mmCIF file of C-alpha atoms and ligand atoms in Angstrom:
data_model
loop_
_atom_site.group_PDB
_atom_site.id
_atom_site.type_symbol
_atom_site.label_atom_id
_atom_site.label_comp_id
_atom_site.label_asym_id
_atom_site.label_seq_id
_atom_site.Cartn_x
_atom_site.Cartn_y
_atom_site.Cartn_z
ATOM 1 C CA MET A 10 -3.946 21.311 -25.405
ATOM 2 C CA THR A 11 -2.426 18.164 -25.241
ATOM 3 C CA ALA A 12 -2.065 16.624 -21.957
ATOM 4 C CA ARG A 13 1.353 16.195 -20.519
ATOM 5 C CA ILE A 14 1.705 12.565 -20.671
ATOM 6 C CA ILE A 15 3.018 10.991 -16.308
ATOM 7 C CA ASP A 16 5.713 8.256 -16.850
ATOM 8 C CA GLY A 17 4.660 5.609 -13.823
ATOM 9 C CA LYS A 18 7.232 3.882 -15.064
ATOM 10 C CA ALA A 19 10.016 6.288 -14.653
ATOM 11 C CA LEU A 20 8.714 6.849 -11.268
ATOM 12 C CA ALA A 21 8.921 3.469 -10.076
ATOM 13 C CA ALA A 22 12.103 3.246 -10.719
ATOM 14 C CA GLU A 23 12.818 5.980 -9.147
ATOM 15 C CA VAL A 24 11.178 4.571 -5.743
ATOM 16 C CA ARG A 25 13.076 1.077 -7.108
ATOM 17 C CA LYS A 26 16.419 3.126 -6.439
ATOM 18 C CA GLU A 27 15.433 4.783 -3.045
ATOM 19 C CA VAL A 28 14.536 2.131 -1.432
ATOM 20 C CA ALA A 29 18.199 0.295 -2.050
ATOM 21 C CA GLU A 30 19.450 3.225 -0.912
ATOM 22 C CA GLY A 31 17.980 3.087 1.901
ATOM 23 C CA VAL A 32 18.290 -0.997 2.733
ATOM 24 C CA ALA A 33 21.695 -0.569 1.889
ATOM 25 C CA ALA A 34 22.147 1.888 4.575
ATOM 26 C CA LEU A 35 20.092 0.126 7.213
ATOM 27 C CA VAL A 36 22.667 -3.292 6.466
ATOM 28 C CA ARG A 37 25.496 -0.039 6.957
ATOM 29 C CA ASP A 38 24.500 0.535 10.591
ATOM 30 C CA GLY A 39 23.965 -3.525 11.431
ATOM 31 C CA THR A 40 20.621 -3.097 10.673
ATOM 32 C CA ALA A 41 18.806 -6.831 9.083
ATOM 33 C CA VAL A 42 18.096 -6.820 5.910
ATOM 34 C CA PRO A 43 14.356 -6.113 5.357
ATOM 35 C CA GLU A 44 12.193 -8.818 4.749
ATOM 36 C CA LEU A 45 9.711 -9.150 2.845
ATOM 37 C CA ALA A 46 6.887 -12.696 3.245
ATOM 38 C CA VAL A 47 4.635 -13.241 0.837
ATOM 39 C CA VAL A 48 1.363 -16.049 1.870
ATOM 40 C CA LEU A 49 -0.531 -16.872 -1.637
ATOM 41 C CA ILE A 50 -3.294 -19.614 -1.786
ATOM 42 C CA GLY A 51 -4.156 -21.538 -3.927
ATOM 43 C CA ASP A 52 -3.841 -21.781 -7.816
ATOM 44 C CA ASP A 53 -4.729 -18.008 -9.466
ATOM 45 C CA PRO A 54 -2.940 -17.832 -12.647
ATOM 46 C CA ALA A 55 -2.247 -13.983 -12.058
ATOM 47 C CA SER A 56 -2.046 -14.424 -8.438
ATOM 48 C CA HIS A 57 1.190 -16.131 -9.073
ATOM 49 C CA ILE A 58 2.256 -14.342 -11.599
ATOM 50 C CA TYR A 59 1.763 -11.160 -8.767
ATOM 51 C CA VAL A 60 3.730 -12.801 -6.322
ATOM 52 C CA SER A 61 7.039 -13.480 -8.456
ATOM 53 C CA ASN A 62 6.863 -9.591 -9.652
ATOM 54 C CA LYS A 63 6.173 -8.473 -5.948
ATOM 55 C CA VAL A 64 9.148 -11.311 -4.807
ATOM 56 C CA ARG A 65 11.761 -10.194 -7.672
ATOM 57 C CA GLN A 66 11.209 -6.702 -7.711
ATOM 58 C CA THR A 67 12.106 -7.461 -4.155
ATOM 59 C CA GLU A 68 15.211 -8.619 -3.821
ATOM 60 C CA ALA A 69 16.080 -6.606 -6.380
ATOM 61 C CA VAL A 70 16.540 -4.062 -3.781
ATOM 62 C CA GLY A 71 18.632 -5.343 -2.254
ATOM 63 C CA MET A 72 15.923 -7.102 0.713
ATOM 64 C CA ARG A 73 15.461 -10.791 1.224
ATOM 65 C CA SER A 74 12.199 -12.304 0.355
ATOM 66 C CA ARG A 75 10.293 -15.510 1.711
ATOM 67 C CA ARG A 76 7.791 -16.706 -0.015
ATOM 68 C CA PHE A 77 4.578 -19.782 1.209
ATOM 69 C CA VAL A 78 2.337 -21.438 -1.237
ATOM 70 C CA LEU A 79 -0.771 -22.805 0.167
ATOM 71 C CA ASP A 80 -3.232 -25.507 -0.964
ATOM 72 C CA ALA A 81 -6.066 -24.601 -1.736
ATOM 73 C CA ALA A 82 -8.129 -26.540 0.623
ATOM 74 C CA THR A 83 -6.069 -24.886 3.306
ATOM 75 C CA THR A 84 -7.906 -24.175 6.728
ATOM 76 C CA GLN A 85 -7.811 -20.309 8.323
ATOM 77 C CA ARG A 86 -7.032 -21.129 10.984
ATOM 78 C CA GLN A 87 -4.347 -22.936 9.847
ATOM 79 C CA LEU A 88 -3.581 -18.964 7.827
ATOM 80 C CA LEU A 89 -4.148 -17.837 11.126
ATOM 81 C CA ASP A 90 -1.297 -19.494 12.499
ATOM 82 C CA LEU A 91 1.110 -19.036 10.135
ATOM 83 C CA ILE A 92 0.899 -15.740 10.331
ATOM 84 C CA GLU A 93 1.091 -15.395 14.233
ATOM 85 C CA GLN A 94 3.987 -16.378 13.839
ATOM 86 C CA LEU A 95 5.109 -14.831 10.675
ATOM 87 C CA ASN A 96 4.103 -12.016 13.178
ATOM 88 C CA HIS A 97 6.361 -12.615 15.499
ATOM 89 C CA ASP A 98 9.154 -14.032 13.906
ATOM 90 C CA PRO A 99 12.174 -10.807 14.268
ATOM 91 C CA ALA A 100 13.663 -11.681 10.352
ATOM 92 C CA VAL A 101 10.768 -10.632 8.637
ATOM 93 C CA SER A 102 10.090 -6.915 8.249
ATOM 94 C CA GLY A 103 6.706 -7.136 6.256
ATOM 95 C CA ILE A 104 3.508 -9.212 6.001
ATOM 96 C CA LEU A 105 1.686 -9.625 1.885
ATOM 97 C CA VAL A 106 -1.190 -12.027 2.576
ATOM 98 C CA GLN A 107 -1.465 -12.292 -2.072
ATOM 99 C CA PHE A 108 -5.995 -11.622 -2.608
ATOM 100 C CA PRO A 109 -8.109 -12.920 -3.296
ATOM 101 C CA LEU A 110 -8.991 -15.656 -1.431
ATOM 102 C CA PRO A 111 -10.764 -18.873 -1.440
ATOM 103 C CA PRO A 112 -14.467 -18.189 -0.713
ATOM 104 C CA HIS A 113 -14.043 -19.838 2.570
ATOM 105 C CA ILE A 114 -11.881 -17.862 4.719
ATOM 106 C CA ASP A 115 -12.882 -14.332 6.163
ATOM 107 C CA THR A 116 -10.541 -11.530 4.418
ATOM 108 C CA ALA A 117 -11.442 -9.134 7.181
ATOM 109 C CA ARG A 118 -10.328 -12.011 9.009
ATOM 110 C CA VAL A 119 -7.103 -12.436 7.893
ATOM 111 C CA VAL A 120 -6.893 -8.395 7.444
ATOM 112 C CA THR A 121 -6.977 -8.236 10.798
ATOM 113 C CA ALA A 122 -4.760 -10.984 11.833
ATOM 114 C CA ILE A 123 -1.077 -9.164 10.220
ATOM 115 C CA ARG A 124 0.210 -7.101 13.159
ATOM 116 C CA PRO A 125 0.169 -3.545 12.414
ATOM 117 C CA ASP A 126 3.541 -2.844 11.977
ATOM 118 C CA LYS A 127 4.130 -5.518 9.599
ATOM 119 C CA ASP A 128 1.695 -4.438 7.432
ATOM 120 C CA VAL A 129 2.775 -3.616 3.962
ATOM 121 C CA ASP A 130 -0.258 -3.814 2.471
ATOM 122 C CA GLY A 131 -1.728 -0.839 4.855
ATOM 123 C CA PHE A 132 -5.850 -2.551 5.069
ATOM 124 C CA ASN A 133 -5.208 -3.388 9.143
ATOM 125 C CA PRO A 134 -8.100 -0.963 10.615
ATOM 126 C CA VAL A 135 -4.756 0.087 12.961
ATOM 127 C CA ASN A 136 -3.679 0.998 10.209
ATOM 128 C CA VAL A 137 -6.536 2.606 7.873
ATOM 129 C CA GLY A 138 -7.458 4.256 11.906
ATOM 130 C CA ARG A 139 -4.052 5.943 12.294
ATOM 131 C CA ILE A 140 -4.800 6.976 8.475
ATOM 132 C CA ALA A 141 -8.372 8.447 9.169
ATOM 133 C CA ALA A 142 -6.363 10.705 12.042
ATOM 134 C CA GLY A 143 -3.942 11.956 10.348
ATOM 135 C CA MET A 144 -0.852 9.888 12.469
ATOM 136 C CA GLU A 145 2.431 9.419 12.211
ATOM 137 C CA GLY A 146 3.315 6.008 11.567
ATOM 138 C CA ALA A 147 0.794 4.184 9.561
ATOM 139 C CA LEU A 148 1.709 2.290 6.449
ATOM 140 C CA VAL A 149 -0.091 3.374 3.720
ATOM 141 C CA PRO A 150 -2.223 0.874 1.267
ATOM 142 C CA CYS A 151 0.273 1.217 -2.199
ATOM 143 C CA THR A 152 -2.171 2.464 -4.780
ATOM 144 C CA PRO A 153 -3.063 5.622 -3.317
ATOM 145 C CA LEU A 154 0.790 5.684 -2.208
ATOM 146 C CA GLY A 155 2.187 5.297 -5.413
ATOM 147 C CA VAL A 156 -0.944 7.941 -6.665
ATOM 148 C CA MET A 157 -0.037 9.954 -4.067
ATOM 149 C CA ARG A 158 3.619 10.039 -5.753
ATOM 150 C CA LEU A 159 2.890 10.904 -8.702
ATOM 151 C CA ILE A 160 0.019 14.050 -8.452
ATOM 152 C CA LYS A 161 3.000 14.933 -6.748
ATOM 153 C CA SER A 162 5.912 14.679 -10.065
ATOM 154 C CA VAL A 163 3.406 17.614 -11.479
ATOM 155 C CA HIS A 164 1.726 19.726 -8.415
ATOM 156 C CA GLU A 165 4.108 20.897 -5.144
ATOM 157 C CA ASP A 166 1.778 21.552 -3.955
ATOM 158 C CA ILE A 167 -2.363 20.887 -3.721
ATOM 159 C CA ALA A 168 -3.259 22.718 -1.184
ATOM 160 C CA GLY A 169 -6.399 24.314 -2.007
ATOM 161 C CA LEU A 170 -7.505 22.105 -5.198
ATOM 162 C CA GLY A 171 -9.574 20.121 -5.608
ATOM 163 C CA ALA A 172 -10.195 16.766 -5.767
ATOM 164 C CA LEU A 173 -11.825 14.143 -7.120
ATOM 165 C CA VAL A 174 -11.478 10.937 -6.392
ATOM 166 C CA VAL A 175 -14.076 7.687 -8.683
ATOM 167 C CA GLY A 176 -14.774 4.634 -5.991
ATOM 168 C CA ALA A 177 -14.760 3.934 -2.663
ATOM 169 C CA SER A 178 -13.250 0.753 -2.529
ATOM 170 C CA ASN A 179 -11.070 -0.283 0.763
ATOM 171 C CA VAL A 180 -8.512 -1.131 -1.566
ATOM 172 C CA VAL A 181 -8.317 2.562 -3.436
ATOM 173 C CA GLY A 182 -10.918 5.149 -3.550
ATOM 174 C CA ARG A 183 -11.458 4.984 0.651
ATOM 175 C CA PRO A 184 -7.681 5.931 0.909
ATOM 176 C CA MET A 185 -6.933 7.364 -1.701
ATOM 177 C CA ALA A 186 -10.144 10.732 -0.519
ATOM 178 C CA ARG A 187 -7.732 10.427 2.272
ATOM 179 C CA LEU A 188 -4.821 11.214 1.629
ATOM 180 C CA LEU A 189 -5.726 14.107 -0.493
ATOM 181 C CA LEU A 190 -7.767 15.283 2.571
ATOM 182 C CA GLN A 191 -3.767 15.540 4.660
ATOM 183 C CA GLU A 192 -2.905 17.287 1.768
ATOM 184 C CA LEU A 193 -5.698 19.798 2.498
ATOM 185 C CA CYS A 194 -7.192 19.856 -0.566
ATOM 186 C CA THR A 195 -11.166 19.611 -1.133
ATOM 187 C CA VAL A 196 -12.254 15.773 -1.618
ATOM 188 C CA SER A 197 -15.471 14.621 -2.695
ATOM 189 C CA ILE A 198 -15.833 10.649 -3.175
ATOM 190 C CA ALA A 199 -17.942 9.377 -5.720
ATOM 191 C CA HIS A 200 -19.404 5.412 -6.571
ATOM 192 C CA VAL A 201 -21.370 3.451 -8.173
ATOM 193 C CA ARG A 202 -24.765 5.661 -7.100
ATOM 194 C CA THR A 203 -23.597 9.583 -7.405
ATOM 195 C CA THR A 204 -25.821 10.980 -9.669
ATOM 196 C CA ASP A 205 -24.181 14.095 -12.637
ATOM 197 C CA LEU A 206 -21.043 12.235 -12.670
ATOM 198 C CA GLU A 207 -19.452 14.189 -15.474
ATOM 199 C CA ARG A 208 -21.077 17.705 -13.586
ATOM 200 C CA ARG A 209 -18.720 16.536 -10.524
ATOM 201 C CA CYS A 210 -16.030 15.706 -12.633
ATOM 202 C CA LYS A 211 -15.589 18.877 -14.227
ATOM 203 C CA ASP A 212 -15.144 20.674 -10.670
ATOM 204 C CA ALA A 213 -11.795 18.284 -9.905
ATOM 205 C CA ASP A 214 -8.400 19.833 -10.425
ATOM 206 C CA ILE A 215 -7.749 16.591 -9.408
ATOM 207 C CA LEU A 216 -9.513 13.149 -10.146
ATOM 208 C CA VAL A 217 -7.938 9.989 -9.410
ATOM 209 C CA VAL A 218 -11.327 7.277 -11.079
ATOM 210 C CA ALA A 219 -10.774 3.458 -9.566
ATOM 211 C CA THR A 220 -13.562 2.307 -10.938
ATOM 212 C CA GLY A 221 -12.518 -0.921 -12.997
ATOM 213 C CA VAL A 222 -15.363 0.031 -15.563
ATOM 214 C CA PRO A 223 -14.257 1.044 -19.431
ATOM 215 C CA GLY A 224 -14.078 4.473 -20.628
ATOM 216 C CA LEU A 225 -16.533 5.333 -17.530
ATOM 217 C CA ILE A 226 -15.116 9.346 -17.757
ATOM 218 C CA ARG A 227 -14.934 10.227 -21.371
ATOM 219 C CA GLY A 228 -12.390 14.006 -22.248
ATOM 220 C CA LYS A 229 -15.499 15.857 -22.223
ATOM 221 C CA PHE A 230 -15.830 15.117 -18.053
ATOM 222 C CA ILE A 231 -12.600 16.552 -17.285
ATOM 223 C CA LYS A 232 -11.732 20.279 -16.703
ATOM 224 C CA PRO A 233 -9.464 22.158 -18.575
ATOM 225 C CA GLY A 234 -5.876 21.065 -17.553
ATOM 226 C CA ALA A 235 -6.527 19.249 -14.269
ATOM 227 C CA THR A 236 -4.613 16.517 -13.726
ATOM 228 C CA VAL A 237 -6.184 12.987 -14.212
ATOM 229 C CA ILE A 238 -4.943 10.044 -12.948
ATOM 230 C CA ASP A 239 -5.970 6.716 -13.634
ATOM 231 C CA VAL A 240 -6.773 3.670 -11.826
ATOM 232 C CA GLY A 241 -8.668 1.362 -13.719
ATOM 233 C CA ILE A 242 -7.299 -1.589 -15.543
ATOM 234 C CA THR A 243 -9.295 -4.299 -17.957
ATOM 235 C CA ARG A 244 -8.081 -6.187 -19.540
ATOM 236 C CA ILE A 245 -10.342 -6.513 -22.695
ATOM 237 C CA LYS A 246 -10.085 -8.208 -25.792
ATOM 238 C CA SER A 247 -8.694 -7.025 -29.243
ATOM 239 C CA GLY A 248 -8.648 -9.152 -31.958
ATOM 240 C CA ALA A 249 -7.397 -12.063 -33.504
ATOM 241 C CA GLY A 250 -6.919 -14.000 -29.426
ATOM 242 C CA THR A 251 -4.767 -10.600 -28.428
ATOM 243 C CA GLU A 252 -5.991 -9.136 -25.145
ATOM 244 C CA LYS A 253 -4.922 -4.924 -23.563
ATOM 245 C CA LEU A 254 -5.019 -3.593 -20.467
ATOM 246 C CA VAL A 255 -7.832 -0.917 -20.338
ATOM 247 C CA GLY A 256 -8.373 2.281 -17.996
ATOM 248 C CA ASP A 257 -11.099 3.937 -16.295
ATOM 249 C CA VAL A 258 -10.684 7.313 -18.018
ATOM 250 C CA ALA A 259 -11.123 7.493 -22.769
ATOM 251 C CA PHE A 260 -7.533 8.355 -23.215
ATOM 252 C CA GLU A 261 -8.132 9.593 -26.270
ATOM 253 C CA GLU A 262 -10.669 12.370 -25.055
ATOM 254 C CA ALA A 263 -8.257 12.622 -22.451
ATOM 255 C CA ILE A 264 -5.661 14.009 -23.324
ATOM 256 C CA ASP A 265 -6.891 16.764 -25.605
ATOM 257 C CA VAL A 266 -8.460 17.799 -21.800
ATOM 258 C CA ALA A 267 -5.878 16.812 -18.541
ATOM 259 C CA GLY A 268 -3.180 18.698 -17.635
ATOM 260 C CA ALA A 269 -1.355 15.798 -17.033
ATOM 261 C CA ILE A 270 -2.525 12.381 -17.563
ATOM 262 C CA THR A 271 -0.774 8.973 -17.162
ATOM 263 C CA PRO A 272 -1.308 5.771 -19.144
ATOM 264 C CA VAL A 273 -2.860 2.424 -18.647
ATOM 265 C CA PRO A 274 -0.032 0.540 -18.437
ATOM 266 C CA GLY A 275 2.688 3.024 -18.488
ATOM 267 C CA GLY A 276 0.846 4.507 -15.061
ATOM 268 C CA VAL A 277 0.081 3.386 -11.446
ATOM 269 C CA GLY A 278 -0.054 -0.454 -12.505
ATOM 270 C CA PRO A 279 4.385 -0.618 -11.691
ATOM 271 C CA MET A 280 4.182 2.400 -9.018
ATOM 272 C CA THR A 281 2.136 -0.389 -6.917
ATOM 273 C CA ILE A 282 4.805 -2.852 -6.585
ATOM 274 C CA ALA A 283 7.305 0.021 -5.803
ATOM 275 C CA CYS A 284 5.892 1.986 -3.234
ATOM 276 C CA LEU A 285 5.224 -2.980 -1.691
ATOM 277 C CA LEU A 286 8.373 -1.874 -2.049
ATOM 278 C CA ALA A 287 8.897 1.597 0.018
ATOM 279 C CA ASN A 288 6.970 0.278 2.640
ATOM 280 C CA THR A 289 8.194 -2.900 4.033
ATOM 281 C CA LEU A 290 11.191 -0.394 4.490
ATOM 282 C CA SER A 291 9.326 1.010 6.543
ATOM 283 C CA ALA A 292 8.106 -1.318 8.380
ATOM 284 C CA ALA A 293 11.631 -2.567 9.080
ATOM 285 C CA ARG A 294 13.451 0.560 9.621
ATOM 286 C CA MET A 295 10.065 1.681 12.362
ATOM 287 C CA GLU A 296 11.078 -1.485 13.929
ATOM 288 C CA ALA A 297 14.664 -0.830 13.427
ATOM 289 C CA ALA A 298 12.936 2.613 15.628
ATOM 290 C CA ARG A 299 11.367 0.718 18.805
ATOM 291 C CA SER A 300 14.059 -1.754 19.459
ATOM 292 C CA LYS A 301 17.053 0.992 19.839
ATOM 293 C CA ALA A 302 14.110 3.380 22.059
ATOM 294 C CA ALA A 303 13.530 -0.113 23.535
ATOM 295 C CA GLU A 304 16.660 -1.106 24.745
ATOM 296 C CA ALA A 305 17.759 2.840 25.273
ATOM 297 C CA ASP A 306 14.758 2.717 27.476
ATOM 298 C CA VAL A 307 16.265 -0.403 30.183
ATOM 299 C CA THR A 308 19.880 1.158 29.144
ATOM 300 C CA ASP A 309 17.686 3.966 31.659
ATOM 301 C CA ALA A 310 16.362 2.300 33.521
ATOM 302 C CA ALA A 311 18.977 0.455 34.927
ATOM 303 C CA GLU A 312 21.478 3.672 34.830
ATOM 304 C CA SER A 313 18.757 5.055 37.638
ATOM 305 C CA THR A 314 18.874 2.385 39.021
ATOM 306 C CA GLU A 315 21.754 3.144 40.609
ATOM 307 C CA GLY A 316 22.808 4.286 44.164
ATOM 308 C CA LEU A 317 18.667 3.384 45.224
ATOM 309 C CA GLY A 318 21.698 0.751 46.065
ATOM 310 C CA ARG A 319 18.954 -2.175 44.129
ATOM 311 C CA PRO A 320 21.037 -3.766 41.564
ATOM 312 C CA ALA A 321 19.975 -2.608 37.618
ATOM 313 C CA SER A 322 19.055 -6.127 36.673
ATOM 314 C CA ARG A 323 15.876 -5.512 39.052
ATOM 315 C CA ASN A 324 14.433 -3.394 36.663
ATOM 316 C CA LEU A 325 14.753 -6.973 33.714
ATOM 317 C CA GLN A 326 12.706 -8.644 36.245
ATOM 318 C CA ARG A 327 10.439 -6.015 36.406
ATOM 319 C CA ASN A 328 8.962 -6.414 33.254
ATOM 320 C CA ASP A 329 9.494 -10.116 33.861
ATOM 321 C CA PHE A 330 7.127 -10.152 36.518
ATOM 322 C CA ASN A 331 4.426 -8.757 33.541
ATOM 323 C CA ASN A 332 4.842 -11.720 32.340
ATOM 324 C CA PRO A 333 3.364 -14.485 33.224
ATOM 325 C CA HIS A 334 5.492 -17.148 31.231
HETATM 326 P P1 NAD B 28 -13.946 -2.638 -6.491
HETATM 327 O O1 NAD B 28 -14.866 -3.086 -7.519
HETATM 328 O O2 NAD B 28 -14.055 -2.772 -4.967
HETATM 329 O O3 NAD B 28 -14.142 -1.207 -6.239
HETATM 330 C C1 NAD B 28 -14.785 -0.582 -7.364
HETATM 331 C C2 NAD B 28 -15.311 1.044 -7.476
HETATM 332 O O4 NAD B 28 -16.134 1.960 -8.308
HETATM 333 C C3 NAD B 28 -16.812 1.017 -6.044
HETATM 334 O O5 NAD B 28 -16.883 2.126 -4.823
HETATM 335 C C4 NAD B 28 -17.649 1.221 -6.781
HETATM 336 O O6 NAD B 28 -18.788 1.963 -6.157
HETATM 337 C C5 NAD B 28 -16.865 2.145 -7.470
HETATM 338 N N1 NAD B 28 -17.848 2.488 -8.821
HETATM 339 C C6 NAD B 28 -18.743 1.570 -10.187
HETATM 340 N N2 NAD B 28 -18.925 1.633 -10.996
HETATM 341 C C7 NAD B 28 -19.248 2.908 -11.417
HETATM 342 C C8 NAD B 28 -19.833 3.783 -11.631
HETATM 343 N N3 NAD B 28 -20.162 3.819 -13.049
HETATM 344 N N4 NAD B 28 -19.068 4.954 -11.599
HETATM 345 C C9 NAD B 28 -18.933 5.733 -10.178
HETATM 346 N N5 NAD B 28 -18.660 4.805 -9.218
HETATM 347 C C10 NAD B 28 -18.086 3.418 -9.836
HETATM 348 O O7 NAD B 28 -12.465 -2.226 -7.531
HETATM 349 P P2 NAD B 28 -11.094 -1.643 -6.949
HETATM 350 O O8 NAD B 28 -10.065 -2.432 -6.220
HETATM 351 O O9 NAD B 28 -10.740 -0.254 -6.479
HETATM 352 O O10 NAD B 28 -10.428 -1.257 -8.583
HETATM 353 C C11 NAD B 28 -11.243 -0.876 -9.460
HETATM 354 C C12 NAD B 28 -10.261 -0.401 -10.610
HETATM 355 O O11 NAD B 28 -8.544 -0.066 -10.592
HETATM 356 C C13 NAD B 28 -9.770 -1.719 -11.320
HETATM 357 O O12 NAD B 28 -9.577 -1.345 -12.137
HETATM 358 C C14 NAD B 28 -8.261 -3.240 -10.497
HETATM 359 O O13 NAD B 28 -7.780 -3.858 -11.047
HETATM 360 C C15 NAD B 28 -7.636 -1.475 -10.320
HETATM 361 N N6 NAD B 28 -6.479 -1.476 -9.406
HETATM 362 C C16 NAD B 28 -5.419 -0.780 -10.222
HETATM 363 C C17 NAD B 28 -4.475 -0.872 -8.965
HETATM 364 C C18 NAD B 28 -3.309 -0.648 -9.872
HETATM 365 O O14 NAD B 28 -1.883 -0.993 -9.468
HETATM 366 N N7 NAD B 28 -3.372 -0.394 -10.796
HETATM 367 C C19 NAD B 28 -4.369 -1.675 -8.239
HETATM 368 C C20 NAD B 28 -5.860 -2.109 -7.394
HETATM 369 C C21 NAD B 28 -7.273 -1.867 -8.136
#
């Protein structure tokens, strides 16, 4: 059997097209253009490339972007102040802080400081909790969101399928497992201390691998016909001063056993940024819906006071009364 290659570039282009249409619809409605604020600290060349890509793709779908490039010596307090300012800026739909952060900054503090409704990376504990509880309104981490779309390009319905996620990070493995569970897969998670990985992989109809260990998953680990999603990206030397990207799955072996498989590069990678754009649009839509609901509440409250001999504006004053300022 030769596996079907899942074309992440083509699916990412589809997602970007859908986002561009969604942005155009919001603009037609008179809602503000969605805007992504990207914050980058320090001089890491790879991070600068990622941020430039994100900004370029954001603008290509008709959204605005704002880039904040901060000195490596920026203090945690300065970064938190900037996030607070962006949290309160009504023009900003989504906030992304590019990782890794310098060691003097506490990543967990930063992740928690971003307002959950603008947390387009989906790392704030409120979004983590919403995903875990299967609640509406969660912003889902971009890579697992993209992986779900890749899986669904193969399977119409994944309920009841056995899924193994290899890797248990907060960025990929854990949210991935929660999304698969939400779709009623029977989910297991493997990690660095898992024993007998081969046997566990062999049981999986859907195998998602996110470890950063090149070639960890051999062809003989894979259940015939399984869908294999390789999230791993490692840069290795490929002779004469050149480098290439490889995944966590031994692709040339796996392709003879799997039913469908993502390549590296060209599989999960392109979907991640496309899903960042999708999350920014979702955040803007949710904000627009909240503003409309709040306006409707004010109108309803104003109407409900008419005939009671009180001016409609009293309701607004009551709200003001709750605000010490
Ligand atoms: P991480 O280092 O935070 O987590 C790695 C996980 O793999 C851990 O849970 C660890 O227990 C597990 N692991 C390590 N060695 C293992 C082994 N021998 N057997 C089983 N499990 C093992 O990494 P991460 O941030 O989750 O990223 C994982 C990989 O995915 C990396 O290669 C990263 O570059 C890539 N990645 C790609 C994208 C993308 O857009 N394509 C996005 C995020 C991460």
